[in-house]
Amino acid sequence: MTGTALNLLRRVFGYPFFRGDQEAVVAHLLAGGDALVLMPTGGGKSLCYQIPALLRPGLAVVVSPLIALMRDQVAALRQLGIAAAALHSNLAPGEAGAVFRQVDEGALNLLYVSPERLLTPYTLEWLSRRSLALLAIDEAHCVSQWGHDFRADYLGLGILKERFPGVPRVALTATADPPTRLEIIKRLRLDEARVFVGGFDRPNIRYRITIKNQPHDQLHAFLRAEHAGNAGIVYRLTRKSVEETASWLMKRGLRALPYHAGLDPELRQKHQDRFLNEEGIVMVATIAFGMGIDKPDVRFVAHLDLPKSVESYYQETGRAGRDGLPADAFMTYGMDDVVLLRRFIENSQAEEEFRRIEHHKLEALLGLCESVECRRGILLRHLGETMEAPCGNCDTCLEPIPTWDGTEPVRMALSCIYRTGQRFGVHYLVDVLRGQKTERVLSFQHHTLQVFGMGADRSAAAWRSVFRQLVARGLATVDVTGFGGLGLAEACRPVLRGERSVLLRLDPDEPKPGRERRIRRERGFETAEADEPLMRALKATRRHLAKEQQVAPFIIFQDATLQGMIDSRPETLTEMERIPGVGSRKLERYGEIFLGVLRTGQPYPS
Ligand code: ADP
Ligand code: ZN
């Protein structure tokens, strides 16, 4: 049975092997079982149902929450020569009728449908008279009322169990946490489903978290050094900061676009389309931008503000590098973020219990930010996995962060907070410690305190780092209802009494510029210099074909496939077919064209 599946994988999709749990899921569905598939973004969930859809008799119905997602999936399948269509509320008049007819004629293999459309009495009735190969529920975490992708229509999908008895059902998601998993099983009535839990590691993503100084300059340096011309996402917390960052980048000549819920829907859609269909666009967005971004070649995700939790960080950074090529997760964070987020939580209308959970989540996130250990190890531990050894592909692994005994300065800082009355913010406290006779300091008579000027031998930045770490570790509190004044936390007592010492991280300096190209080359972001013109010609060809058919370039061939052509320089169709991502249909349609580009070095049409 799975021998046929493997043949199909090779012939139609052009991939030599199954990955991870794919083969097991396919076999289970082919045997008629139900399944819940948990796989990280980029893990290859689609193939888990697409292959059984082709091998089982009848129509496969795939529930998907977003039109953009359906559109990309359908376009990608059609490129492979597979008959697929979508049914949702945004079809032009007549289009839906055409889809219904295709199904009635048995001409379709896969039908993507939105939940609200599927759950109409008419569609249910109509489908129950068809033979179905399987029912797939994509982005299944949308049934969870606690997640921010919640879709009320998903709640109704439980009835599929009795409406289509005997049809295997598979739910798929990249959300890892156990409560969501249980909720999916319960709401979708997948009690008998076999659960496949893939590893959640994304080894191709390099994690990096640095201290926020000048976020725009830091981002710009990062982009220039490692991602010139690459597509990526920059997350910001508010609409206003999205606009600011987008125009800042545009002024410096980058192809940046804003995306947030306050934009006119039409413009927002246009920006999303451009991000998907053009190359090298930097999308600056709030978290309103996320689900349904199936673009495989997002090379980086940058957070200029703290995300809400470790889970959000994992989900958001997970949008980078779906194609498996090297990708970056870059974040800057500082004390102001912590104050801002705490204030958000405190000022929310939510119940006490909920706010307490949110504060805990923030603390876990701060633990990740302040850690001197392997970031990946912490992330995976959070998702319930363990890692044998440090990963070697995160900032703390690549450039270990030194620690120092900060007990003395920590006690000075705590005493400064206490002596000034537990109501001043970091900047003021640093002034007092460094002995700055500012107007404010004088007006409060704080130049007469014993702590005044006690820390003059340390830079303001070094002191800010100490205060930040105090707050991040819960040794000091922040008054979030007022102006961010610092107070003493219960946990600081043993430190003040000299019973406990405190190890602090030595915040590293910004990386020096000048190593740009070396990094880009080393990590494979950029083709070897000699191959650059050829890569440009291949990409221009891809762009031309994509434009002709009005699909995104990656639907024609992904970057990894183009790189494969450069690496192995096929001269015949047979050799071309061996390149991962070149299935029989694409070989037939594009094989000669790309062979020509490889031979002449000139883009098509010349
Ligand atoms: P997910 O939905 O889990 O995020 P996709 O189904 O979109 O992931 O697949 C992610 C990427 O991996 C796609 O570019 C897909 O073509 C590729 N892929 C999936 N399965 C395989 C495989 N067995 N071998 C090689 N590439 C694969
Ligand atoms: Zn690591």
XYZ file of C-alpha atoms and ligand atoms in Angstrom:
634
model
C 0.000 0.000 0.000
C 2.599 2.535 1.030
C 4.741 1.417 -1.904
C 2.150 3.050 -4.116
C 2.193 6.099 -1.866
C 5.945 6.394 -2.246
C 5.633 6.116 -6.020
C 3.091 8.875 -5.994
C 5.294 11.059 -3.801
C 8.137 10.657 -6.267
C 6.239 10.856 -9.504
C 3.678 13.563 -8.763
C 5.352 15.665 -6.068
C 8.929 15.034 -7.101
C 10.186 14.300 -3.584
C 12.396 11.259 -3.016
C 11.350 10.377 0.556
C 8.642 10.870 3.130
C 9.516 13.042 6.079
C 8.878 12.384 9.756
C 5.414 10.972 10.411
C 4.136 11.515 6.879
C 4.378 7.892 5.840
C 2.721 6.592 9.017
C -0.138 9.088 8.735
C -0.697 8.221 5.084
C -0.788 4.476 5.859
C -3.190 5.017 8.745
C -5.615 7.048 6.611
C -5.368 4.616 3.728
C -6.428 1.894 6.154
C -9.487 3.980 7.038
C -8.463 5.305 10.460
C -8.986 8.766 11.932
C -5.952 10.852 12.852
C -4.845 13.981 14.663
C -1.571 15.213 13.189
C 0.616 17.637 15.133
C 3.548 18.794 13.088
C 5.534 21.998 13.137
C 5.033 24.594 10.447
C 6.886 23.472 7.368
C 6.739 19.855 8.545
C 4.735 18.803 5.513
C 1.186 18.412 6.782
C -0.481 18.854 3.394
C 0.996 15.688 1.915
C -0.454 13.691 4.815
C -3.944 14.075 3.366
C -3.159 14.872 -0.268
C -1.602 11.485 -0.967
C -4.434 9.435 0.582
C -6.844 11.751 -1.241
C -5.358 10.549 -4.525
C -5.147 6.883 -3.558
C -8.585 6.377 -2.003
C -11.637 6.317 -4.238
C -13.958 9.311 -4.095
C -13.645 12.988 -3.351
C -11.431 14.328 -0.559
C -12.912 17.290 1.293
C -10.497 19.657 3.029
C -11.769 22.234 5.506
C -9.613 25.328 5.571
C -10.171 28.591 7.456
C -8.797 31.108 4.980
C -9.434 31.865 1.359
C -5.787 32.753 0.748
C -4.746 29.354 2.051
C -7.213 27.534 -0.181
C -6.183 29.532 -3.188
C -2.492 28.707 -2.768
C -3.135 25.047 -2.120
C -5.385 24.731 -5.142
C -2.898 26.575 -7.361
C -0.037 24.372 -6.152
C -2.024 21.172 -6.752
C -3.050 22.229 -10.228
C 0.600 22.808 -11.071
C 1.135 19.168 -10.201
C -1.677 18.129 -12.509
C -4.085 17.291 -9.684
C -7.738 18.255 -10.049
C -8.555 20.545 -7.140
C -10.989 23.375 -6.498
C -12.196 25.592 -3.671
C -15.641 26.453 -2.417
C -16.083 29.539 -0.230
C -18.156 32.669 0.072
C -15.929 34.785 -2.149
C -16.488 33.057 -5.478
C -17.657 34.950 -8.508
C -21.218 34.138 -9.626
C -21.179 30.923 -11.588
C -17.915 29.712 -10.100
C -19.591 27.759 -7.323
C -21.926 26.146 -9.861
C -18.932 25.071 -11.924
C -17.330 23.470 -8.868
C -20.527 21.599 -8.018
C -20.704 20.310 -11.579
C -17.093 19.132 -11.519
C -17.777 17.171 -8.361
C -20.957 15.682 -9.800
C -19.009 14.524 -12.830
C -16.404 12.934 -10.593
C -13.750 15.184 -12.119
C -12.263 16.449 -8.839
C -9.819 14.805 -6.469
C -9.713 17.449 -3.779
C -12.270 20.025 -2.756
C -11.201 22.787 -0.346
C -14.114 24.304 1.483
C -14.608 26.918 4.191
C -16.313 25.623 7.354
C -19.361 27.886 7.019
C -19.904 26.750 3.457
C -19.485 23.082 4.317
C -21.908 23.280 7.226
C -24.851 24.644 5.218
C -27.634 22.071 5.066
C -27.431 22.186 1.283
C -23.711 21.333 1.044
C -23.932 18.642 3.716
C -26.873 17.021 1.987
C -25.193 17.241 -1.414
C -21.923 15.742 -0.161
C -23.631 12.942 1.725
C -24.772 11.582 -1.619
C -21.154 11.431 -2.896
C -18.504 8.904 -2.099
C -15.842 10.599 -0.027
C -12.186 9.592 0.154
C -11.583 11.428 3.416
C -12.321 14.576 5.387
C -9.356 16.718 6.380
C -9.605 19.604 8.839
C -6.648 21.914 8.387
C -5.531 24.427 11.056
C -7.575 22.410 13.521
C -6.534 24.621 16.450
C -9.129 27.104 15.144
C -11.685 25.198 17.289
C -9.874 26.332 20.402
C -11.676 29.209 22.059
C -8.549 30.236 23.937
C -6.278 30.650 20.954
C -6.324 33.818 18.910
C -7.134 31.967 15.689
C -10.523 30.905 17.037
C -13.216 30.448 14.378
C -16.722 29.923 15.653
C -17.636 27.927 12.526
C -15.069 25.314 13.435
C -17.134 24.360 16.487
C -19.792 22.889 14.209
C -17.392 20.454 12.542
C -18.028 17.789 15.183
C -21.149 16.716 13.303
C -19.054 15.409 10.409
C -18.567 12.273 12.465
C -22.226 11.228 12.212
C -22.975 12.843 8.863
C -20.200 10.895 7.155
C -19.829 7.613 9.014
C -17.007 5.437 7.781
C -15.149 8.300 6.093
C -11.694 8.726 7.659
C -11.187 12.122 9.261
C -7.856 13.798 9.828
C -7.259 17.033 11.752
C -3.948 18.873 11.374
C -2.291 21.660 13.317
C 1.086 23.128 14.222
C -0.071 24.116 17.696
C 1.702 22.002 20.220
C 0.277 22.552 23.655
C -1.613 19.684 25.316
C -4.768 21.620 26.344
C -5.397 22.651 22.730
C -4.802 19.082 21.643
C -7.487 17.805 24.037
C -9.888 20.505 22.952
C -9.466 19.531 19.299
C -10.163 15.874 20.067
C -13.247 16.741 22.067
C -14.793 19.345 19.776
C -14.083 17.505 16.540
C -15.119 14.227 18.162
C -11.924 12.479 17.243
C -12.029 10.135 20.247
C -10.844 7.193 18.210
C -8.223 9.087 16.262
C -4.616 8.079 16.425
C -2.502 11.029 17.509
C 0.741 11.680 15.650
C 3.056 14.046 17.475
C 6.032 15.064 15.426
C 9.066 16.692 16.964
C 8.585 20.435 17.166
C 12.123 21.466 16.553
C 12.772 23.732 13.569
C 16.491 23.116 13.131
C 16.853 25.474 10.171
C 15.719 28.499 12.189
C 18.484 30.350 14.010
C 17.224 32.092 17.147
C 18.715 35.358 18.286
C 17.491 37.725 21.001
C 19.309 40.967 21.677
C 18.890 43.942 23.934
C 16.885 46.754 22.411
C 18.816 49.996 21.965
C 17.895 51.606 18.681
C 15.496 49.013 17.296
C 15.322 50.471 13.791
C 19.071 50.697 13.433
C 19.483 47.226 14.868
C 16.944 45.810 12.445
C 18.534 47.625 9.554
C 21.983 46.316 10.438
C 20.598 42.802 10.685
C 18.822 43.057 7.323
C 21.829 44.540 5.588
C 24.190 41.993 7.043
C 22.181 38.895 6.403
C 19.010 39.436 4.461
C 19.474 41.935 1.679
C 16.742 41.276 -0.871
C 15.081 38.532 1.171
C 11.427 38.265 2.088
C 10.583 38.428 5.764
C 8.182 39.568 8.447
C 8.791 42.234 11.091
C 6.355 42.032 14.000
C 5.454 45.077 16.057
C 3.017 45.456 18.906
C 0.871 48.385 17.786
C -0.554 49.775 14.563
C 1.319 52.996 15.091
C 4.692 51.327 15.434
C 3.928 49.181 12.366
C 3.421 52.336 10.328
C 6.555 53.923 11.754
C 8.807 50.971 11.088
C 7.428 50.414 7.590
C 8.035 54.003 6.538
C 11.452 54.050 8.242
C 12.485 51.040 6.152
C 10.965 52.446 2.968
C 12.939 55.656 3.399
C 16.058 53.548 3.416
C 15.119 51.957 0.159
C 13.747 48.662 1.414
C 10.624 47.158 -0.101
C 8.584 47.263 3.097
C 4.781 47.235 3.486
C 2.586 47.750 6.557
C -0.131 45.327 7.648
C -2.510 45.764 10.580
C -6.190 45.577 11.408
C -6.622 49.343 11.066
C -5.774 49.412 7.368
C -8.482 49.556 4.764
C -9.332 45.871 4.078
C -8.676 46.250 0.370
C -5.237 47.744 0.899
C -4.445 45.119 3.497
C -5.351 42.381 1.069
C -3.243 44.046 -1.594
C -0.242 44.107 0.702
C -0.691 40.454 1.578
C -0.950 39.547 -2.111
C 2.198 41.478 -2.901
C 4.043 39.764 -0.098
C 3.022 36.371 -1.493
C 3.471 37.114 -5.169
C 6.529 39.306 -5.308
C 10.010 38.489 -4.139
C 11.943 40.149 -1.355
C 9.162 42.087 0.380
C 9.494 42.911 4.068
C 6.085 42.835 5.718
C 5.865 44.978 8.838
C 2.848 43.757 10.760
C 0.961 43.274 13.979
C 0.035 39.700 14.833
C -3.100 40.236 12.747
C -0.803 38.966 10.006
C 0.018 35.347 10.396
C -2.189 32.375 9.873
C -2.464 31.399 6.270
C 0.922 32.717 5.338
C 2.012 29.628 3.505
C 4.877 31.353 1.745
C 7.742 28.881 1.904
C 10.636 31.304 1.401
C 10.153 33.706 4.311
C 13.820 33.996 5.288
C 13.436 35.861 8.568
C 10.941 36.825 11.226
C 11.969 39.776 13.371
C 10.262 40.914 16.561
C 10.982 44.505 17.498
C 8.655 44.140 20.479
C 8.087 41.228 22.814
C 5.491 38.686 21.727
C 2.848 37.677 24.255
C 4.243 34.339 25.326
C 6.760 31.653 24.475
C 4.056 29.870 22.468
C 3.363 32.994 20.426
C 7.076 33.441 19.861
C 7.332 29.865 18.602
C 4.305 30.217 16.317
C 5.331 33.580 14.926
C 8.970 32.690 14.312
C 7.767 29.397 12.829
C 6.616 31.281 9.739
C 10.237 31.548 8.682
C 11.909 28.865 6.603
C 9.041 26.527 5.773
C 11.083 25.358 2.803
C 13.741 23.988 5.152
C 16.476 26.370 3.993
C 18.338 28.423 6.636
C 16.209 31.132 8.239
C 16.454 33.600 11.120
C 14.359 34.549 14.117
C 15.605 37.899 15.365
C 14.273 39.769 18.374
C 15.130 42.920 20.243
C 13.643 43.500 23.646
C 14.088 45.847 26.555
C 12.702 46.892 29.863
C 10.103 49.186 28.310
C 8.502 46.183 26.622
C 8.151 44.446 29.924
C 6.448 47.456 31.478
C 4.179 47.877 28.475
C 3.066 44.245 28.427
C 2.497 44.169 32.177
C 0.395 47.278 31.816
C -1.633 45.690 29.004
C -2.373 42.705 31.201
C -3.242 44.775 34.268
C -5.495 47.128 32.365
C -7.342 44.358 30.556
C -10.885 43.675 31.664
C -10.105 40.011 32.185
C -10.612 38.194 35.431
C -7.965 37.956 38.107
C -7.236 34.291 37.331
C -6.707 35.023 33.647
C -4.412 37.945 34.387
C -2.358 35.769 36.694
C -1.858 33.239 33.876
C -0.862 36.019 31.484
C 1.744 37.303 33.942
C 3.147 33.781 34.251
C 3.392 33.504 30.483
C 5.258 36.770 30.341
C 7.665 35.526 32.986
C 8.398 32.376 31.001
C 9.098 34.544 27.988
C 11.454 36.770 29.978
C 13.223 33.611 31.101
C 13.840 32.802 27.445
C 15.077 36.321 26.728
C 17.432 36.556 29.689
C 18.783 33.044 29.503
C 22.430 32.281 28.864
C 21.527 28.719 27.876
C 20.618 27.314 24.452
C 17.443 29.097 23.296
C 16.189 26.096 21.363
C 16.524 23.924 24.447
C 14.304 26.310 26.398
C 11.754 26.587 23.601
C 11.459 22.846 23.180
C 11.274 22.255 26.916
C 8.383 24.633 26.914
C 6.639 22.541 24.272
C 7.252 19.428 26.332
C 10.274 18.090 24.476
C 13.801 17.556 25.667
C 16.987 18.140 23.751
C 20.107 16.078 24.292
C 22.707 18.764 23.718
C 22.907 22.494 22.966
C 21.799 23.124 19.396
C 24.727 25.061 17.949
C 22.332 27.219 15.927
C 21.195 29.963 18.292
C 22.949 33.071 19.574
C 23.798 31.698 22.996
C 25.302 28.548 21.465
C 27.239 30.395 18.765
C 28.577 33.127 21.015
C 28.256 32.002 24.604
C 27.148 34.823 26.868
C 29.475 35.415 29.802
C 27.992 35.825 33.256
C 29.395 37.840 36.116
C 28.808 38.026 39.831
C 26.456 40.964 40.079
C 25.634 40.649 43.760
C 27.229 43.973 44.748
C 25.663 46.173 42.046
C 22.345 44.355 42.497
C 22.348 45.278 46.170
C 23.240 48.854 45.300
C 20.392 48.997 42.806
C 17.898 47.530 45.253
C 18.949 49.919 47.935
C 18.636 52.827 45.515
C 15.054 51.751 44.762
C 14.318 51.556 48.463
C 15.979 54.816 49.547
C 14.231 56.851 46.877
C 10.858 55.587 48.014
C 10.032 52.814 45.510
C 8.373 55.062 42.998
C 10.979 56.085 40.413
C 11.681 54.592 37.012
C 14.941 53.157 35.728
C 16.323 56.337 34.170
C 15.992 58.295 37.358
C 17.473 55.523 39.485
C 20.467 55.302 37.150
C 20.993 59.060 37.471
C 21.061 58.781 41.256
C 23.473 55.835 41.251
C 25.796 57.570 38.830
C 25.734 60.787 40.824
C 24.075 63.016 38.241
C 22.867 66.245 39.798
C 19.887 66.664 37.493
C 17.143 69.117 38.300
C 14.841 66.315 39.337
C 17.422 64.657 41.544
C 18.115 67.963 43.269
C 14.447 68.751 43.676
C 13.918 65.496 45.566
C 17.115 66.042 47.570
C 18.346 62.640 46.472
C 21.915 63.919 46.088
C 22.084 63.716 49.855
C 21.437 59.969 49.929
C 24.242 57.560 50.675
C 23.637 55.697 47.390
C 24.059 58.894 45.373
C 27.072 58.468 43.097
C 27.891 55.053 44.531
C 27.808 53.512 41.076
C 29.645 56.235 39.171
C 32.202 53.749 37.852
C 29.612 51.896 35.772
C 28.059 53.173 32.508
C 24.395 54.048 32.294
C 23.890 51.162 29.869
C 25.466 48.741 32.328
C 23.135 49.964 35.069
C 20.095 49.684 32.842
C 21.099 46.109 32.154
C 21.216 45.422 35.911
C 17.762 46.927 36.478
C 16.301 45.071 33.541
C 17.547 41.782 34.871
C 16.213 42.588 38.338
C 12.751 43.030 36.909
C 13.016 40.063 34.547
C 13.928 37.817 37.495
C 11.243 39.105 39.763
C 13.620 40.749 42.249
C 12.047 44.122 41.582
C 8.478 45.015 40.613
C 7.199 47.570 38.161
C 4.282 49.809 39.027
C 2.267 49.409 35.856
C -0.671 51.534 36.877
C 1.503 54.613 37.298
C 4.696 55.668 35.574
C 6.674 52.470 35.730
C 8.231 53.114 39.142
C 10.318 50.239 40.484
C 9.633 48.614 43.826
C 11.176 45.832 45.860
C 9.789 42.324 45.451
C 9.590 39.803 48.242
C 12.195 37.671 46.465
C 14.928 40.278 46.924
C 15.174 39.862 50.696
C 17.808 37.117 50.741
C 19.915 39.189 48.331
C 19.696 42.304 50.494
C 20.540 40.277 53.580
C 23.610 38.949 51.808
C 22.332 35.359 51.858
C 22.133 34.962 48.117
C 24.416 35.958 45.289
C 23.210 36.882 41.821
C 24.793 35.895 38.524
C 24.006 38.379 35.771
C 24.486 38.081 32.033
C 26.960 40.394 30.439
C 24.960 41.860 27.590
C 27.045 41.425 24.457
C 27.917 44.344 22.205
C 26.263 44.663 18.860
C 27.942 42.467 16.243
C 30.376 44.411 14.134
C 29.514 45.126 10.552
C 31.716 43.918 7.753
C 31.138 40.204 8.021
C 27.982 40.421 5.931
C 28.785 38.534 2.805
C 30.677 35.844 4.636
C 27.651 35.136 6.817
C 25.264 35.152 3.894
C 27.385 32.709 1.940
C 28.162 30.445 4.856
C 24.541 30.009 5.671
C 23.420 29.497 2.112
C 21.241 32.624 1.988
C 23.097 33.564 -1.071
C 24.288 31.605 -4.040
C 28.039 31.398 -4.609
C 29.226 34.522 -6.395
C 29.982 32.728 -9.643
C 26.427 31.345 -9.775
C 24.671 34.613 -9.070
C 23.886 35.509 -12.693
C 22.483 32.043 -13.275
C 20.283 32.264 -10.179
C 19.030 35.623 -11.393
C 18.162 34.118 -14.772
C 16.342 31.175 -13.149
C 14.378 33.516 -10.927
C 13.474 35.822 -13.822
C 12.203 32.791 -15.713
C 10.169 31.694 -12.733
C 8.745 35.197 -12.372
C 7.751 35.257 -16.009
C 5.937 31.923 -15.819
C 4.251 32.883 -12.559
C 3.019 36.139 -14.000
C 1.646 34.429 -17.073
C -0.452 32.137 -14.907
C -1.160 34.640 -12.151
C 0.301 32.517 -9.392
C 3.038 33.191 -6.860
C 6.574 32.382 -8.063
C 7.026 29.665 -5.405
C 4.064 27.813 -6.880
C 6.138 27.237 -10.035
C 9.332 26.136 -8.255
C 10.611 26.841 -4.764
C 14.020 28.391 -4.103
C 15.393 25.059 -2.925
C 14.520 23.528 -6.305
C 16.252 26.339 -8.210
C 19.299 25.918 -5.994
C 19.131 22.185 -6.715
C 19.325 22.958 -10.447
C 22.409 25.089 -9.897
C 24.082 22.486 -7.737
C 23.556 19.524 -10.033
C 23.361 21.243 -13.458
C 21.049 18.765 -15.180
C 21.539 18.485 -18.937
C 18.663 16.150 -19.759
C 15.048 15.801 -18.676
C 15.915 12.580 -16.879
C 18.536 14.374 -14.828
C 16.169 17.261 -14.229
C 13.547 14.913 -12.824
C 15.886 13.860 -10.026
C 15.878 17.324 -8.495
C 13.618 17.502 -5.423
C 10.511 19.485 -6.252
C 10.400 18.492 -9.932
C 7.462 16.114 -10.396
C 6.376 14.626 -13.718
C 3.906 17.374 -14.557
C 6.308 20.215 -13.864
C 8.988 18.356 -15.774
C 6.689 18.193 -18.757
C 5.682 21.844 -18.568
C 8.888 23.539 -17.493
C 11.702 21.028 -17.919
C 12.884 22.163 -21.348
C 12.534 25.815 -20.439
C 14.765 25.544 -17.383
C 17.244 23.275 -19.156
C 17.541 26.054 -21.714
C 18.234 28.637 -19.007
C 20.884 26.390 -17.460
C 22.506 25.858 -20.875
C 22.545 29.475 -22.026
C 22.535 31.339 -18.749
C 19.835 33.568 -20.258
C 16.344 33.999 -18.806
C 13.309 32.699 -20.656
C 11.863 34.048 -22.882
C 15.091 35.461 -24.245
P 2.947 22.585 6.751
O 1.540 22.680 6.234
O 3.154 21.460 7.702
O 3.476 23.872 7.275
P 3.600 22.078 4.012
O 2.700 20.953 3.770
O 3.245 23.401 3.460
O 3.892 22.226 5.558
O 5.067 21.685 3.549
C 6.157 22.501 3.841
C 7.203 22.401 2.756
O 7.861 21.139 2.772
C 6.624 22.557 1.380
O 7.511 23.388 0.676
C 6.602 21.157 0.821
O 6.697 21.176 -0.564
C 7.815 20.535 1.486
N 7.694 19.072 1.698
C 6.668 18.416 2.269
N 6.898 17.089 2.321
C 8.120 16.891 1.784
C 8.962 15.733 1.566
N 8.571 14.505 1.908
N 10.167 15.939 0.987
C 10.565 17.176 0.638
N 9.844 18.298 0.808
C 8.632 18.171 1.385
Zn 21.315 26.659 20.913
